[in-house]
Coordinates of C-alpha atoms in Angstrom, one line a residue:
X268 CA 0.4 0.2 0.0
X269 CA 1.1 3.6 -1.1
X270 CA 1.1 6.5 1.5
X271 CA 1.2 10.2 0.2
X272 CA 0.9 13.7 2.2
X273 CA -0.9 16.0 -0.3
X274 CA -2.3 19.3 0.7
X275 CA -5.7 19.7 -1.5
X276 CA -7.5 23.1 -1.4
X277 CA -10.7 23.9 -0.2
X278 CA -14.8 23.2 -1.0
X279 CA -18.2 23.2 -0.8
X280 CA -20.3 19.9 -0.8
X281 CA -24.1 19.3 -1.1
X282 CA -25.9 15.6 -0.3
X283 CA -27.2 13.9 2.6
X284 CA -26.1 13.5 5.9
X285 CA -26.1 10.5 8.0
X286 CA -25.9 10.2 12.1
X287 CA -26.1 6.9 13.4
X288 CA -24.4 4.3 16.0
X289 CA -22.4 1.8 14.8
X290 CA -24.6 -0.4 15.1
X291 CA -26.9 1.4 12.8
X292 CA -24.6 1.5 10.8
X293 CA -26.5 -0.6 7.4
X294 CA -28.3 2.2 7.4
X295 CA -25.8 4.1 5.9
X296 CA -25.8 2.5 2.7
X297 CA -29.6 3.7 2.2
X298 CA -27.9 7.3 2.6
X299 CA -25.8 6.8 0.0
X300 CA -27.1 4.8 -2.5
X301 CA -29.6 7.3 -1.9
X302 CA -27.6 10.5 -2.1
X303 CA -25.8 8.5 -6.0
X304 CA -29.7 8.9 -7.9
X305 CA -30.2 12.2 -6.4
X306 CA -27.0 13.6 -7.2
X307 CA -28.7 14.5 -10.9
X308 CA -30.3 17.4 -9.0
X309 CA -26.9 18.9 -8.6
X310 CA -26.6 21.4 -11.6
X311 CA -23.4 22.7 -10.7
X312 CA -22.0 19.8 -9.8
X313 CA -17.8 19.7 -9.9
X314 CA -17.8 15.9 -11.1
X315 CA -20.6 13.7 -11.0
X316 CA -19.0 10.2 -11.3
X317 CA -17.8 11.7 -7.8
X318 CA -19.6 11.0 -5.1
X319 CA -18.0 11.1 -1.8
X320 CA -18.0 10.6 1.9
X321 CA -17.0 11.9 5.1
X322 CA -17.1 10.9 8.5
X323 CA -16.5 12.4 11.5
X324 CA -16.3 10.4 14.9
X325 CA -18.1 13.2 17.7
X326 CA -20.1 10.3 19.2
X327 CA -18.5 7.8 21.4
X328 CA -21.3 4.6 20.1
X329 CA -20.6 5.9 16.3
X330 CA -20.5 8.8 13.9
X331 CA -21.7 11.5 11.6
X332 CA -21.4 10.8 7.5
X333 CA -21.8 13.4 4.5
X334 CA -22.7 11.7 1.6
X335 CA -21.6 14.6 -0.8
X336 CA -20.8 16.2 -4.2
X337 CA -18.6 19.0 -4.9
X338 CA -20.9 22.0 -5.9
X339 CA -19.8 25.2 -7.1
X340 CA -20.9 28.4 -5.4
X341 CA -23.7 29.0 -7.2
X342 CA -25.6 25.6 -6.7
X343 CA -28.5 25.7 -4.9
X344 CA -29.0 23.3 -2.1
X345 CA -32.2 21.1 -2.9
X346 CA -35.1 20.3 -1.4
X347 CA -33.5 17.8 2.3
X348 CA -29.7 18.1 1.2
X349 CA -27.5 19.8 3.6
X350 CA -24.2 21.9 2.6
X351 CA -20.7 21.8 4.2
X352 CA -16.7 23.0 3.8
X353 CA -14.2 21.6 3.1
X354 CA -11.8 23.8 3.9
X355 CA -7.7 23.1 2.6
X356 CA -6.2 20.8 4.4
X357 CA -3.0 18.4 4.2
X358 CA -4.1 14.6 4.0
X359 CA -2.7 11.2 4.3
X360 CA -4.0 9.7 0.7
X361 CA -3.9 5.5 1.1
X362 CA -5.9 4.0 -2.5
X363 CA -8.1 1.4 -1.5
X364 CA -8.2 -1.4 -3.6
X365 CA -10.4 -3.7 -4.8
X366 CA -10.6 -7.0 -3.8
X367 CA -8.6 -6.1 -0.1
X368 CA -10.4 -5.6 3.0
X369 CA -11.8 -2.5 4.2
X370 CA -10.9 -3.5 7.9
X371 CA -7.5 -4.6 6.7
X372 CA -6.1 -1.0 4.7
X373 CA -7.6 0.8 7.7
X374 CA -5.7 -1.3 10.4
X375 CA -2.4 -0.8 8.4
X376 CA -3.2 3.5 8.2
X377 CA -3.3 3.4 12.3
X378 CA -0.1 1.3 12.2
X379 CA 1.6 3.7 9.6
X380 CA 0.7 7.0 11.7
X381 CA 2.5 5.4 15.0
X382 CA 6.0 5.1 12.7
X383 CA 6.2 9.0 10.9
X384 CA 5.9 12.0 12.0
X385 CA 2.1 13.4 11.2
X386 CA -0.8 13.2 13.8
X387 CA -4.2 12.6 12.7
X388 CA -6.1 16.6 12.5
X389 CA -8.3 17.4 14.6
X390 CA -10.2 20.6 15.3
X391 CA -11.5 21.7 18.3
X392 CA -15.0 19.2 18.5
X393 CA -14.2 16.2 21.2
X394 CA -13.9 12.8 19.1
X395 CA -14.2 9.5 20.0
X396 CA -11.7 7.3 18.1
X397 CA -8.3 7.6 16.4
X398 CA -9.3 8.4 13.1
X399 CA -11.3 11.0 13.8
X400 CA -11.7 12.3 10.7
X401 CA -11.8 10.1 7.4
X402 CA -12.8 11.4 4.1
X403 CA -13.3 8.6 1.0
X404 CA -13.9 9.5 -2.8
X405 CA -15.4 7.2 -4.4
X406 CA -15.5 6.6 -8.8
X407 CA -18.8 5.7 -10.0
X408 CA -18.3 2.6 -11.5
X409 CA -17.2 1.2 -8.0
X410 CA -18.6 -2.5 -7.2
X411 CA -20.4 -2.1 -3.7
X412 CA -19.6 -5.6 -2.7
X413 CA -16.3 -5.0 -3.5
X414 CA -15.5 -1.3 -3.7
X415 CA -12.6 0.4 -4.6
X416 CA -12.0 4.5 -3.5
X417 CA -9.8 7.4 -2.5
X418 CA -9.2 7.5 1.7
X419 CA -7.7 10.8 2.4
X420 CA -7.1 11.2 6.4
X421 CA -6.5 15.3 7.4
X422 CA -3.2 15.5 9.1
X423 CA -0.9 18.0 10.7
X424 CA 2.7 17.9 11.7
X425 CA 3.8 16.0 15.8

């Protein structure tokens, strides 16, 4: 697995928000599928072939997830959707390949942090996970039972 440090510009995302316990995570897939179906409502989407999953571990029993698409500033927020503004951040970038176990990919990321001069980024909120913020970029052609996608973990120098 290859690890890269990249700085990406900030952007505006519009889509659906899910919040729940780990025990309810099966309902998250419904939100992701629903957002993929509603992408056509985003006339100012930067790339409808790239769905974003932004997870924030702000509760001890689960997390908050935003299933969004990057949009231009002129995009209106469709009914039932939300807006999230992501600032410019530096990330650890890892590509999760089709055929690999997602849990193992994240286990390797946890190990990587123990060996390098970066730590996961945290803002002023209280987080409940060693990787408090996880951004994932899913291509439209992914196989939902065996996905491939980019993992972006915001980082700062130790």
